[in-house]
Amino acid sequence: MPEEENSKAARHHGHSDFVVVSNRLPVDRDSTDNSDGGWRRSPGGLVTALAPVMAAHEGAWVGWHGAPDEVLEPFHHDNMDLIPVPLSAEEVELYYEGFSNSTLWPLYHDVIAPPEFHRTWWDAYRTVNKRFAQAAAGAAALNATVWVQDYQLQLVPRYLRQLRPDLRIGFFNHIPFPPQEIFAQLPWRQNIIEGLLDADLIGFQRASDAANFLRSARRFVGAGVKSAQIQVKDGDGKVVHIARAAAFPISIDVAQIQELAASKDVIARSRQIRQELGNPKTILLGVDRLDYTKGITHRLKAYGELLNDGVLTVADASMIQVASPSRENVETYKQLRDEVEGMVGRINGQYDTIQNTAVRYLHHSYPVEEMVALYLAADVMLVTALRDGMNLVAKEYVAARGDNTGALVLSEFTGAADQLKSAILVNPHDIDGLKSAILRAVNLSPVEAARRMRTMRRQILSHDVQRWSREFLSTLETEAVPV
Ligand code: G6P
């Protein structure tokens, strides 16, 4: 970088060599505990993977703290500088519930729900992305690495590059990237591609997501794409920047899940769950955010029909469905809740006995200990998403099954299906196919179950979320060599 630019950037820089930017900060307010400033680390693999990198680099994390209309000073927690980005109540509505979750989310998930396009939402998305970029620019040291996360922040690489040309910028998209023909609907498709292209490395869950992005980059901004490189040119046709796009499938904190799965308390709790459920022969389990991408209604339909056909009874096979509350102000999510709860009510009304229930429906989120107890109790795990960037529940189930028992029914429309090829793979739209897959899982011989589980565990145990972040960051740190 020329001397002059270098010193210009230096005038504004902060002190962190490594900065993560995500919509939400990796902490939740803990009203029961004020010993650590009233915050506690949120559950989830991303923060686990990045915490050691943070500690080693005086890292900073930029994100919204979850409360609208509240401005907070940066604070230190868990060896990280946390930099809260304020959002007004109106911005939560327009940028988060609107553009992020009613435009991009349905558009990027195969238009399962119709995306809405509103110019006021787009304006708020731009304003908020700029604010996140400014906060990151203020935190990053000269030549620092900044890693931007997910679809809520696709314009941050561009705004950040304008403010701080010295930075190395990575972006990771946790959700699918849609085929060009669907992405084409977005009125601001060119701005989104340009927003991302100022990153040095753009990571996706699946190779097909990266390929979709490259096609859109070629088509909508006329970028020169050679293998996985996108060459951004100035007006004279000179290459000014090279962005790379590739797949980095995310994973889970395998060690944590394995440790809990081996703990006496968790094992005892899993036995208690089976007892309390009326001791059915088989427990089927679904664990999802209550989201229309997850195929919960398809799963309930297939299970209800199996009870109706008389091939399963509630004493044979009881289902637990954890549906954690999500995006409850968004209309499509309200409708889904009504639909799911209506179906559960009808199935239970028809098939429950005093002793056994068909579907034990739980509209809560649970701590990871309880989740692992559920994984241990479940003979069959049902992951029937209509589209899912990855699906970490499938990976957690496999990591928990240390004795190689249990069966995973897995939608081929999840990123996880690329890694878990020995699952019982299904197309959840095919209700008859889904019914036979569930029956096959219920009746799987112990030998076949062990063979499948062993293969899946080999994959998961050697690919944890720490490896994922190492691989992304080491690729980001290597200079792109023009092809
Ligand atoms: C998906 C997205 C994340 C998001 C999460 C929960 O996994 O990729 O970015 O944080 O859903 O959704 P929420 O809207 O509650 O943050």
Coordinates of C-alpha atoms and ligand atoms in Angstrom, one line a residue:
M1 CA 0.0 0.0 0.0
P2 CA 1.4 3.5 -0.8
E3 CA 2.9 5.4 2.1
E4 CA 0.3 8.2 2.1
E5 CA -2.7 5.8 2.2
N6 CA -1.0 3.8 4.9
S7 CA -0.6 6.8 7.2
K8 CA -4.2 7.9 6.4
A9 CA -5.5 4.6 7.5
A10 CA -3.2 4.7 10.5
R11 CA -4.7 7.9 11.8
H12 CA -8.1 6.2 12.3
H13 CA -7.1 2.7 13.4
G14 CA -8.0 1.0 16.7
H15 CA -6.0 -1.6 18.5
S16 CA -7.4 -5.0 17.6
D17 CA -5.6 -7.3 15.2
F18 CA -8.6 -9.5 14.8
V19 CA -12.2 -8.2 14.6
V20 CA -15.4 -10.3 14.1
V21 CA -18.5 -8.5 13.0
S22 CA -21.9 -10.2 13.3
N23 CA -25.5 -9.1 13.7
R24 CA -25.6 -10.2 17.3
L25 CA -22.9 -10.0 19.9
P26 CA -21.9 -13.4 21.3
V27 CA -23.3 -12.6 24.8
D28 CA -26.8 -12.5 26.3
R29 CA -27.9 -10.5 29.3
D30 CA -28.1 -12.7 32.4
S31 CA -30.5 -11.2 34.8
T32 CA -29.7 -13.9 37.5
D33 CA -26.0 -13.2 37.6
N34 CA -24.3 -9.8 38.0
S35 CA -20.9 -11.1 38.9
D36 CA -19.6 -10.7 35.3
G37 CA -21.2 -7.4 34.4
G38 CA -24.6 -9.2 33.9
W39 CA -23.5 -10.9 30.6
R40 CA -22.9 -14.5 29.7
R41 CA -21.5 -16.1 26.6
S42 CA -24.3 -17.2 24.2
P43 CA -24.4 -20.9 23.3
G44 CA -23.1 -21.8 19.8
G45 CA -20.1 -23.0 17.9
L46 CA -19.0 -19.7 16.4
V47 CA -18.0 -18.1 19.6
T48 CA -16.4 -21.3 20.9
A49 CA -14.3 -21.5 17.7
L50 CA -13.3 -17.9 17.8
A51 CA -12.7 -17.4 21.5
P52 CA -9.1 -18.7 21.4
V53 CA -8.3 -16.6 18.4
M54 CA -9.8 -13.6 20.2
A55 CA -7.8 -14.2 23.3
A56 CA -4.5 -14.5 21.3
H57 CA -5.1 -11.3 19.3
E58 CA -6.7 -8.8 21.7
G59 CA -9.7 -9.5 19.6
A60 CA -12.8 -7.4 19.3
W61 CA -16.4 -8.4 18.4
V62 CA -18.7 -5.9 16.8
G63 CA -22.5 -6.6 17.0
W64 CA -25.9 -5.6 18.2
H65 CA -26.5 -6.4 21.9
G66 CA -30.2 -7.3 21.4
A67 CA -32.1 -4.3 23.0
P68 CA -33.6 -1.7 20.7
D69 CA -33.1 2.0 21.4
E70 CA -30.2 1.4 23.8
V71 CA -26.7 2.8 23.4
L72 CA -24.0 1.0 25.3
E73 CA -20.3 1.7 25.7
P74 CA -17.8 -1.0 24.6
F75 CA -17.0 -3.4 27.3
H76 CA -14.6 -6.3 28.0
H77 CA -16.0 -9.8 28.6
D78 CA -14.5 -13.2 28.3
N79 CA -11.1 -12.0 26.9
M80 CA -12.8 -10.0 24.2
D81 CA -13.6 -6.4 23.5
L82 CA -17.3 -6.2 22.8
I83 CA -18.4 -3.3 20.7
P84 CA -22.2 -2.8 20.8
V85 CA -23.8 -1.4 17.7
P86 CA -27.1 0.4 18.6
L87 CA -30.3 -0.2 16.6
S88 CA -33.4 1.8 17.0
A89 CA -36.8 0.1 17.3
E90 CA -37.5 1.2 13.8
E91 CA -34.3 -0.2 12.5
V92 CA -35.0 -3.6 14.1
E93 CA -38.3 -3.6 12.2
L94 CA -36.9 -2.4 8.9
Y95 CA -33.3 -3.9 8.8
Y96 CA -33.7 -7.0 10.9
E97 CA -37.3 -8.2 10.7
G98 CA -37.8 -6.6 7.3
F99 CA -34.8 -6.7 4.9
S100 CA -32.8 -9.5 6.6
N101 CA -35.7 -11.8 7.6
S102 CA -38.5 -11.0 5.2
T103 CA -36.5 -10.3 2.0
L104 CA -33.1 -12.0 2.1
W105 CA -34.0 -15.0 4.3
P106 CA -36.9 -16.3 2.1
L107 CA -35.1 -15.3 -1.1
Y108 CA -31.9 -17.2 -0.1
H109 CA -34.0 -20.3 1.0
D110 CA -35.5 -21.2 -2.3
V111 CA -38.4 -18.7 -1.9
I112 CA -40.2 -21.2 0.4
A113 CA -42.0 -18.1 1.7
P114 CA -42.5 -15.2 -0.8
P115 CA -39.8 -12.6 -0.2
E116 CA -41.0 -9.0 0.1
F117 CA -39.2 -6.1 -1.6
H118 CA -39.5 -2.7 0.1
R119 CA -37.3 0.3 -0.6
T120 CA -37.6 1.5 3.0
W121 CA -36.2 -1.8 4.2
W122 CA -33.3 -1.6 1.8
D123 CA -32.5 2.0 3.0
A124 CA -32.4 0.8 6.6
Y125 CA -30.2 -2.2 5.6
R126 CA -27.7 0.2 4.0
T127 CA -27.7 2.6 6.9
V128 CA -27.2 -0.2 9.5
N129 CA -24.5 -2.0 7.4
K130 CA -22.6 1.3 7.2
R131 CA -22.8 1.7 11.0
F132 CA -21.4 -1.8 11.6
A133 CA -18.6 -1.0 9.1
Q134 CA -17.8 2.2 11.0
A135 CA -17.6 0.4 14.3
A136 CA -15.3 -2.3 12.8
A137 CA -13.1 0.4 11.2
G138 CA -12.8 2.1 14.6
A139 CA -11.8 -1.2 16.4
A140 CA -9.3 -2.6 13.8
A141 CA -5.5 -2.0 14.1
L142 CA -3.5 -1.2 11.0
N143 CA -3.5 -4.2 8.6
A144 CA -5.8 -6.1 10.9
T145 CA -8.0 -9.0 9.9
V146 CA -11.8 -8.5 10.0
W147 CA -14.2 -11.4 9.6
V148 CA -17.8 -10.4 8.8
Q149 CA -20.5 -13.0 9.4
D150 CA -23.7 -13.7 7.5
Y151 CA -26.5 -12.3 5.3
Q152 CA -27.5 -9.4 7.6
L153 CA -24.2 -7.7 6.8
Q154 CA -23.4 -8.3 3.1
L155 CA -22.6 -4.6 2.5
V156 CA -20.0 -4.4 5.3
P157 CA -17.0 -5.5 3.2
R158 CA -17.6 -2.7 0.7
Y159 CA -18.1 0.1 3.3
L160 CA -15.2 -1.2 5.4
R161 CA -12.9 -1.3 2.4
Q162 CA -13.7 2.3 1.6
L163 CA -12.9 3.4 5.2
R164 CA -9.9 1.1 5.7
P165 CA -8.1 -0.1 2.5
D166 CA -5.4 -1.6 4.7
L167 CA -7.5 -4.4 6.2
R168 CA -7.8 -8.0 5.2
I169 CA -11.5 -8.7 5.0
G170 CA -13.2 -12.1 5.2
F171 CA -16.9 -12.8 4.8
F172 CA -18.8 -16.0 5.7
N173 CA -22.4 -16.7 4.6
H174 CA -24.0 -19.1 7.1
I175 CA -27.1 -19.6 4.9
P176 CA -27.5 -20.8 1.4
F177 CA -26.6 -18.6 -1.6
P178 CA -29.5 -18.9 -4.1
P179 CA -29.3 -19.9 -7.7
Q180 CA -28.8 -16.9 -10.1
E181 CA -32.3 -17.3 -11.5
I182 CA -33.8 -16.7 -8.0
F183 CA -31.2 -14.1 -6.8
A184 CA -32.2 -12.2 -10.0
Q185 CA -35.5 -11.1 -8.4
L186 CA -33.7 -8.9 -5.9
P187 CA -34.0 -5.2 -7.0
W188 CA -30.6 -4.5 -5.3
R189 CA -28.8 -7.6 -6.6
Q190 CA -25.9 -5.6 -8.1
N191 CA -25.3 -3.7 -4.8
I192 CA -25.2 -6.9 -2.8
I193 CA -22.7 -8.6 -5.1
E194 CA -20.5 -5.4 -5.0
G195 CA -20.9 -5.2 -1.3
L196 CA -19.4 -8.7 -0.9
L197 CA -16.7 -8.4 -3.6
D198 CA -14.6 -6.0 -1.6
A199 CA -13.8 -8.9 0.8
D200 CA -10.6 -10.9 0.1
L201 CA -12.3 -14.2 0.8
I202 CA -16.0 -15.0 0.7
G203 CA -16.9 -18.3 2.3
F204 CA -20.0 -20.5 1.8
Q205 CA -21.3 -23.6 3.3
R206 CA -21.5 -25.7 0.2
A207 CA -19.6 -25.8 -3.1
S208 CA -23.0 -25.2 -4.8
D209 CA -23.5 -22.0 -2.9
A210 CA -20.0 -20.7 -4.0
A211 CA -20.8 -21.7 -7.6
N212 CA -24.2 -19.8 -7.4
F213 CA -22.4 -16.7 -6.1
L214 CA -19.8 -16.8 -8.9
R215 CA -22.5 -17.1 -11.6
S216 CA -24.3 -14.1 -10.1
A217 CA -21.0 -12.1 -9.8
R218 CA -20.3 -12.7 -13.5
R219 CA -23.9 -12.0 -14.6
F220 CA -24.8 -9.0 -12.5
V221 CA -21.6 -7.0 -12.2
G222 CA -19.7 -8.4 -15.2
A223 CA -16.8 -9.5 -12.9
G224 CA -14.1 -11.5 -14.5
V225 CA -14.3 -15.0 -12.9
K226 CA -11.5 -17.5 -13.3
S227 CA -11.8 -20.7 -11.3
A228 CA -12.7 -19.5 -7.8
Q229 CA -11.3 -16.0 -8.3
I230 CA -13.2 -12.8 -9.0
Q231 CA -11.1 -10.0 -10.5
V232 CA -12.5 -6.6 -9.7
K233 CA -11.3 -4.0 -12.3
D234 CA -11.2 -0.2 -12.4
G235 CA -12.5 1.9 -15.3
D236 CA -9.4 1.2 -17.4
G237 CA -9.8 -2.5 -17.0
K238 CA -6.9 -2.8 -14.6
V239 CA -7.3 -5.4 -11.9
V240 CA -7.6 -3.5 -8.6
H241 CA -8.7 -6.3 -6.3
I242 CA -9.0 -10.1 -6.3
A243 CA -11.8 -11.8 -4.2
R244 CA -11.9 -15.5 -3.8
A245 CA -15.0 -17.6 -3.2
A246 CA -15.0 -21.1 -1.8
A247 CA -16.8 -23.6 0.5
F248 CA -15.9 -23.9 4.2
P249 CA -18.6 -26.1 5.7
I250 CA -19.1 -25.0 9.3
S251 CA -19.3 -27.5 12.2
I252 CA -19.8 -27.8 15.9
D253 CA -17.8 -27.9 19.1
V254 CA -17.4 -31.7 19.0
A255 CA -15.4 -31.9 22.3
Q256 CA -18.2 -30.1 24.3
I257 CA -21.0 -32.4 22.9
Q258 CA -18.9 -35.6 23.5
E259 CA -18.0 -34.5 27.0
L260 CA -21.7 -33.9 27.9
A261 CA -22.8 -37.1 26.2
A262 CA -20.4 -39.0 28.5
S263 CA -21.5 -37.2 31.7
K264 CA -23.4 -39.2 34.3
D265 CA -26.0 -36.4 34.9
V266 CA -26.8 -36.1 31.2
I267 CA -27.1 -39.9 30.8
A268 CA -29.3 -40.1 33.8
R269 CA -31.5 -37.3 32.5
S270 CA -31.8 -39.1 29.1
R271 CA -33.2 -42.2 30.9
Q272 CA -35.6 -40.0 32.8
I273 CA -36.8 -38.5 29.6
R274 CA -37.7 -41.9 28.2
Q275 CA -39.5 -42.9 31.4
E276 CA -41.5 -39.7 31.6
L277 CA -42.5 -40.1 28.0
G278 CA -44.3 -43.4 28.9
N279 CA -41.4 -45.6 27.9
P280 CA -42.1 -45.9 24.2
K281 CA -40.1 -48.4 22.2
T282 CA -38.8 -45.7 19.9
I283 CA -38.3 -42.0 20.5
L284 CA -38.3 -39.8 17.4
L285 CA -36.8 -36.3 17.9
G286 CA -37.0 -33.1 16.0
V287 CA -35.1 -30.0 17.2
D288 CA -35.4 -26.8 15.2
R289 CA -35.9 -23.0 15.5
L290 CA -39.6 -22.6 14.6
D291 CA -38.8 -21.6 11.0
Y292 CA -40.6 -22.5 7.8
T293 CA -37.4 -23.6 6.2
K294 CA -37.1 -26.6 8.7
G295 CA -39.9 -28.7 7.2
I296 CA -41.6 -29.3 10.6
T297 CA -45.1 -29.6 9.0
H298 CA -43.8 -32.1 6.4
R299 CA -42.4 -34.2 9.3
L300 CA -45.6 -34.0 11.3
K301 CA -47.6 -35.0 8.2
A302 CA -45.5 -38.1 7.5
Y303 CA -45.6 -39.2 11.2
G304 CA -49.4 -38.5 11.5
E305 CA -50.0 -40.7 8.4
L306 CA -47.9 -43.5 9.8
L307 CA -50.1 -43.5 12.9
N308 CA -53.2 -43.3 10.7
D309 CA -52.0 -46.2 8.5
G310 CA -51.5 -48.2 11.7
V311 CA -47.9 -49.1 10.9
L312 CA -46.8 -47.1 14.0
T313 CA -48.6 -46.7 17.3
V314 CA -47.9 -44.2 20.0
A315 CA -46.7 -46.9 22.3
D316 CA -44.2 -47.9 19.6
A317 CA -43.0 -44.5 18.6
S318 CA -43.5 -41.2 20.3
M319 CA -42.2 -38.0 18.8
I320 CA -40.5 -35.1 20.7
Q321 CA -40.5 -31.8 18.8
V322 CA -38.5 -29.0 20.3
A323 CA -39.4 -25.8 18.4
S324 CA -37.5 -22.9 19.8
P325 CA -39.2 -19.5 19.5
S326 CA -37.7 -17.4 16.7
R327 CA -38.4 -14.0 14.9
E328 CA -41.8 -13.9 16.6
N329 CA -42.7 -10.4 15.2
V330 CA -42.4 -11.6 11.6
E331 CA -45.8 -12.5 10.1
T332 CA -44.7 -15.7 8.3
Y333 CA -43.3 -17.0 11.6
K334 CA -46.6 -16.3 13.4
Q335 CA -48.5 -18.2 10.7
L336 CA -46.2 -21.1 10.9
R337 CA -46.6 -21.3 14.7
D338 CA -50.4 -21.5 14.2
E339 CA -50.0 -24.2 11.6
V340 CA -47.6 -26.3 13.6
E341 CA -49.6 -26.0 16.8
G342 CA -52.8 -26.9 14.9
M343 CA -51.3 -30.0 13.5
V344 CA -49.8 -31.1 16.8
G345 CA -53.2 -30.6 18.5
R346 CA -55.0 -32.6 15.8
I347 CA -52.5 -35.5 15.9
N348 CA -52.4 -35.7 19.7
G349 CA -56.2 -35.4 20.0
Q350 CA -56.6 -38.4 17.6
Y351 CA -53.8 -40.7 18.7
D352 CA -52.8 -39.9 22.3
T353 CA -53.7 -42.4 25.0
I354 CA -53.7 -41.6 28.7
Q355 CA -50.3 -43.4 28.9
N356 CA -48.6 -42.3 25.7
T357 CA -48.4 -39.1 23.7
A358 CA -47.9 -38.9 19.9
V359 CA -46.1 -35.5 19.8
R360 CA -44.6 -33.9 22.9
Y361 CA -44.3 -30.4 21.5
L362 CA -42.0 -27.9 23.4
H363 CA -42.0 -24.3 22.3
H364 CA -38.9 -23.4 24.3
S365 CA -35.2 -23.2 23.9
Y366 CA -33.1 -25.4 26.2
P367 CA -29.5 -25.3 27.6
V368 CA -27.0 -27.5 25.8
E369 CA -27.0 -30.1 28.6
E370 CA -30.7 -30.8 28.1
M371 CA -30.2 -30.9 24.3
V372 CA -27.6 -33.6 24.6
A373 CA -29.8 -35.6 27.0
L374 CA -32.5 -35.4 24.3
Y375 CA -30.0 -36.6 21.6
L376 CA -29.1 -39.6 23.9
A377 CA -32.8 -40.4 24.4
A378 CA -33.6 -40.3 20.7
D379 CA -33.5 -43.5 18.7
V380 CA -34.3 -41.6 15.5
M381 CA -33.3 -38.0 14.8
L382 CA -35.5 -36.2 12.1
V383 CA -33.9 -33.4 10.2
T384 CA -36.3 -32.6 7.3
A385 CA -35.4 -29.0 6.3
L386 CA -36.7 -27.8 2.9
R387 CA -33.5 -25.8 2.7
D388 CA -30.8 -25.2 5.3
G389 CA -27.3 -23.7 5.0
M390 CA -25.8 -26.4 7.2
N391 CA -27.9 -27.8 10.0
L392 CA -25.8 -28.2 13.1
V393 CA -28.5 -30.3 15.0
A394 CA -27.7 -33.2 12.7
K395 CA -24.0 -32.9 13.5
E396 CA -24.6 -32.6 17.2
Y397 CA -26.8 -35.7 17.2
V398 CA -24.0 -37.7 15.5
A399 CA -21.3 -36.3 17.9
A400 CA -23.5 -37.4 20.9
R401 CA -23.9 -41.0 19.8
G402 CA -20.7 -42.4 21.2
D403 CA -22.0 -46.0 21.2
N404 CA -22.8 -45.9 17.4
T405 CA -26.5 -46.5 18.0
G406 CA -29.3 -44.3 16.6
A407 CA -30.5 -43.3 13.2
L408 CA -30.4 -40.0 11.4
V409 CA -33.0 -39.1 8.8
L410 CA -31.5 -36.2 7.0
S411 CA -32.9 -33.9 4.2
E412 CA -30.7 -33.8 1.1
F413 CA -31.4 -30.0 1.1
T414 CA -29.2 -29.3 4.1
G415 CA -25.5 -28.4 3.8
A416 CA -24.9 -31.2 6.4
A417 CA -26.0 -33.8 3.7
D418 CA -22.7 -33.1 1.9
Q419 CA -20.7 -34.4 4.9
L420 CA -23.2 -37.0 6.3
K421 CA -23.7 -39.2 3.3
S422 CA -24.4 -42.3 5.5
A423 CA -27.5 -40.8 6.9
I424 CA -30.9 -41.9 5.6
L425 CA -31.2 -39.2 3.1
V426 CA -34.7 -37.9 2.2
N427 CA -36.5 -35.4 0.0
P428 CA -39.0 -34.0 2.6
H429 CA -41.4 -32.9 -0.1
D430 CA -41.9 -36.6 -1.0
I431 CA -44.2 -37.5 1.9
D432 CA -44.3 -41.2 0.9
G433 CA -40.5 -41.2 0.7
L434 CA -40.3 -39.5 4.1
K435 CA -42.7 -42.1 5.6
S436 CA -40.6 -45.0 4.3
A437 CA -37.4 -43.3 5.5
I438 CA -38.9 -42.9 9.1
L439 CA -40.0 -46.6 9.1
R440 CA -36.6 -47.6 7.8
A441 CA -34.9 -45.7 10.6
V442 CA -37.3 -47.1 13.3
N443 CA -36.6 -50.7 12.1
L444 CA -32.9 -50.3 11.3
S445 CA -30.8 -53.3 12.4
P446 CA -28.2 -52.6 15.0
V447 CA -25.5 -53.7 12.6
E448 CA -26.6 -51.3 9.9
A449 CA -27.2 -48.5 12.4
A450 CA -23.6 -48.9 13.7
R451 CA -22.1 -49.0 10.2
R452 CA -23.8 -45.8 9.2
M453 CA -23.1 -44.0 12.5
R454 CA -19.5 -45.0 12.5
T455 CA -18.9 -43.5 9.1
M456 CA -20.7 -40.3 10.1
R457 CA -18.8 -40.0 13.4
R458 CA -15.5 -40.4 11.6
Q459 CA -16.4 -37.3 9.5
I460 CA -17.7 -35.2 12.4
L461 CA -15.0 -36.0 14.9
S462 CA -12.3 -35.0 12.4
H463 CA -14.0 -31.8 11.3
D464 CA -14.9 -29.6 14.3
V465 CA -15.7 -25.9 14.3
Q466 CA -12.2 -25.1 15.5
R467 CA -10.8 -26.7 12.3
W468 CA -13.4 -24.7 10.2
S469 CA -12.2 -21.4 11.6
R470 CA -8.6 -22.3 11.2
E471 CA -9.1 -23.3 7.6
F472 CA -11.0 -20.1 6.8
L473 CA -8.5 -17.8 8.5
S474 CA -5.4 -19.5 7.0
T475 CA -6.9 -19.2 3.5
L476 CA -7.7 -15.6 4.2
E477 CA -4.2 -14.9 5.3
T478 CA -2.6 -16.3 2.2
E479 CA -2.2 -13.9 -0.7
A480 CA -4.4 -14.6 -3.8
V481 CA -2.2 -15.5 -6.7
P482 CA -3.8 -14.3 -10.0
V483 CA -4.8 -17.2 -12.2
Ligands
G6P1 C1 -29.4 -18.6 11.3 C2 -28.6 -17.4 10.8 C3 -27.9 -16.7 12.0 C4 -29.0 -16.3 13.0 C5 -29.7 -17.5 13.5 C6 -30.8 -17.2 14.5 O1 -28.6 -19.6 11.8 O2 -27.6 -17.9 9.9 O3 -27.3 -15.5 11.5 O4 -28.4 -15.6 14.1 O5 -30.3 -18.1 12.4 O6 -31.7 -16.2 14.0 P1 -31.9 -14.8 14.8 O7 -32.7 -14.0 13.8 O8 -32.6 -15.1 16.0 O9 -30.5 -14.2 15.0

